[in-house]
CSV table of C-alpha atoms in Angstrom, one decimal:
chain,number,residue,atom,x,y,z
Q,85,MET,CA,0.0,0.0,0.0
Q,86,ASP,CA,2.9,2.4,0.6
Q,87,ALA,CA,3.6,2.9,-3.1
Q,88,ASP,CA,6.2,5.5,-2.7
Q,89,GLY,CA,8.2,3.6,-0.1
Q,90,SER,CA,8.1,6.6,2.4
Q,91,GLY,CA,7.3,4.4,5.3
Q,92,SER,CA,3.7,5.7,5.7
Q,93,VAL,CA,0.5,5.5,3.7
Q,94,SER,CA,-0.8,8.8,2.3
Q,95,LEU,CA,-4.4,9.4,1.8
Q,96,GLU,CA,-4.0,9.2,-1.9
Q,97,GLU,CA,-2.3,5.8,-1.6
Q,98,PHE,CA,-5.1,4.5,0.6
Q,99,LEU,CA,-7.8,5.9,-1.7
Q,100,THR,CA,-6.0,4.4,-4.7
Q,101,VAL,CA,-6.2,0.9,-3.1
Q,102,MET,CA,-9.8,1.5,-2.2
Q,103,ALA,CA,-10.6,2.7,-5.7
Q,104,SER,CA,-8.9,-0.3,-7.2
Q,105,GLU,CA,-11.0,-2.6,-5.0
Q,106,VAL,CA,-14.2,-0.9,-6.2
Q,107,ASN,CA,-12.9,-0.8,-9.8
Q,108,GLU,CA,-12.4,-4.6,-9.8
Q,109,ALA,CA,-16.1,-5.1,-9.1
Q,110,ALA,CA,-17.1,-2.2,-11.3
Q,111,GLU,CA,-18.6,-2.3,-14.7
Q,112,PRO,CA,-16.1,-1.3,-17.4
Q,113,GLU,CA,-17.7,2.1,-18.3
Q,114,GLN,CA,-18.2,3.5,-14.8
Q,115,THR,CA,-17.5,7.1,-14.3
Q,116,VAL,CA,-15.3,8.7,-11.6
Q,117,ALA,CA,-18.5,9.9,-9.9
Q,118,GLN,CA,-20.0,6.3,-9.8
Q,119,ILE,CA,-16.8,4.9,-8.4
Q,120,ALA,CA,-16.6,7.6,-5.7
Q,121,ASP,CA,-20.2,7.0,-4.9
Q,122,GLU,CA,-19.5,3.3,-4.3
Q,123,MET,CA,-16.5,4.2,-2.2
Q,124,PHE,CA,-18.6,6.6,-0.1
Q,125,GLU,CA,-21.3,3.9,0.4
Q,126,ILE,CA,-18.7,1.5,1.7
Q,127,LEU,CA,-17.4,4.2,4.2
Q,128,ASP,CA,-20.9,5.3,5.3
Q,129,GLU,CA,-21.5,2.5,7.7
Q,130,ASP,CA,-24.7,3.9,9.2
Q,131,ASN,CA,-26.1,5.2,5.9
Q,132,SER,CA,-26.5,8.7,7.3
Q,133,GLY,CA,-25.2,10.4,4.2
Q,134,GLU,CA,-22.1,11.5,6.1
Q,135,VAL,CA,-18.9,9.7,6.9
Q,136,SER,CA,-17.6,10.4,10.3
Q,137,PHE,CA,-13.9,10.4,11.3
Q,138,LEU,CA,-14.8,7.2,13.3
Q,139,GLU,CA,-16.4,5.4,10.4
Q,140,PHE,CA,-13.5,6.2,8.1
Q,141,ARG,CA,-11.1,5.1,10.9
Q,142,ASN,CA,-13.0,1.8,11.3
Q,143,GLU,CA,-12.8,1.1,7.6
Q,144,LEU,CA,-9.1,1.8,7.6
Q,145,LYS,CA,-8.6,-0.7,10.4
Q,146,LYS,CA,-10.4,-3.4,8.5
Q,147,LEU,CA,-7.8,-3.2,5.6
Q,148,PRO,CA,-4.4,-4.9,5.9
Q,149,THR,CA,-2.5,-1.6,5.8
Q,150,GLY,CA,-0.1,-2.3,8.6
Q,151,MET,CA,-0.9,1.2,9.9
Q,152,ASN,CA,-1.0,2.0,13.6
Q,153,ASP,CA,-3.5,4.4,15.2
Q,154,GLU,CA,-1.1,7.3,14.9
Q,155,ASP,CA,-0.6,6.6,11.2
Q,156,ILE,CA,-4.4,6.4,10.7
Q,157,ASP,CA,-5.0,9.7,12.5
Q,158,GLU,CA,-2.4,11.5,10.4
Q,159,LEU,CA,-3.9,10.1,7.2
Q,160,LEU,CA,-7.4,11.2,8.2
Q,161,GLN,CA,-6.2,14.7,9.0
Q,162,GLU,CA,-5.7,15.1,5.2
Q,163,MET,CA,-9.3,14.2,4.5
Q,164,PHE,CA,-11.0,15.9,7.4
Q,165,GLY,CA,-8.6,18.8,7.8
Q,166,GLY,CA,-7.4,20.5,11.0
Q,167,GLY,CA,-10.6,22.5,11.4
Q,168,GLY,CA,-12.2,20.1,13.8
Q,169,ASP,CA,-14.6,18.7,11.3
Q,170,THR,CA,-15.7,15.2,12.4
Q,171,LYS,CA,-17.9,14.4,9.4
Q,172,ILE,CA,-17.8,14.8,5.6
Q,173,ASP,CA,-20.8,14.5,3.4
Q,174,LYS,CA,-21.0,12.8,0.0
Q,175,HIS,CA,-20.6,16.1,-1.8
Q,176,GLU,CA,-17.3,16.9,0.1
Q,177,PHE,CA,-16.1,13.4,-0.6
Q,178,MET,CA,-16.9,13.6,-4.3
Q,179,GLN,CA,-15.1,16.9,-4.5
Q,180,PHE,CA,-12.0,15.4,-2.8
Q,181,ILE,CA,-12.0,12.4,-5.2
Q,182,GLU,CA,-12.6,14.7,-8.3
Q,183,LEU,CA,-9.7,16.9,-7.1
Q,184,HIS,CA,-7.4,13.8,-6.7
Q,185,LYS,CA,-8.7,11.6,-9.5
Q,186,ALA,CA,-5.5,11.8,-11.5
Q,187,GLU,CA,-3.4,10.7,-8.5
Q,188,LEU,CA,-5.9,7.9,-7.9
Q,189,ASP,CA,-5.7,6.7,-11.5
Q,190,LEU,CA,-9.4,7.0,-12.0
């Protein structure tokens, strides 16, 4: 998962792995928006329309990343920012994916 060999997993590296998992099950002509929508549905454990810091953290812990709690927290700061946000909605997630789609190879 640590594609650049830096010793830590960046948010882009994590989302690339997640996107590839969704892509494997995806239909060949899926759009970036459809893939991001599927990713969001996986992360939104309680189907609230928002993904909490905790939900995202729980999903990260399910993956064989080799990341410890500190690594996970650092990674999530990239997604949730330092502003104290504890949730992101689908629109914010879609914007993030759209912004990083080239890095995620989508």
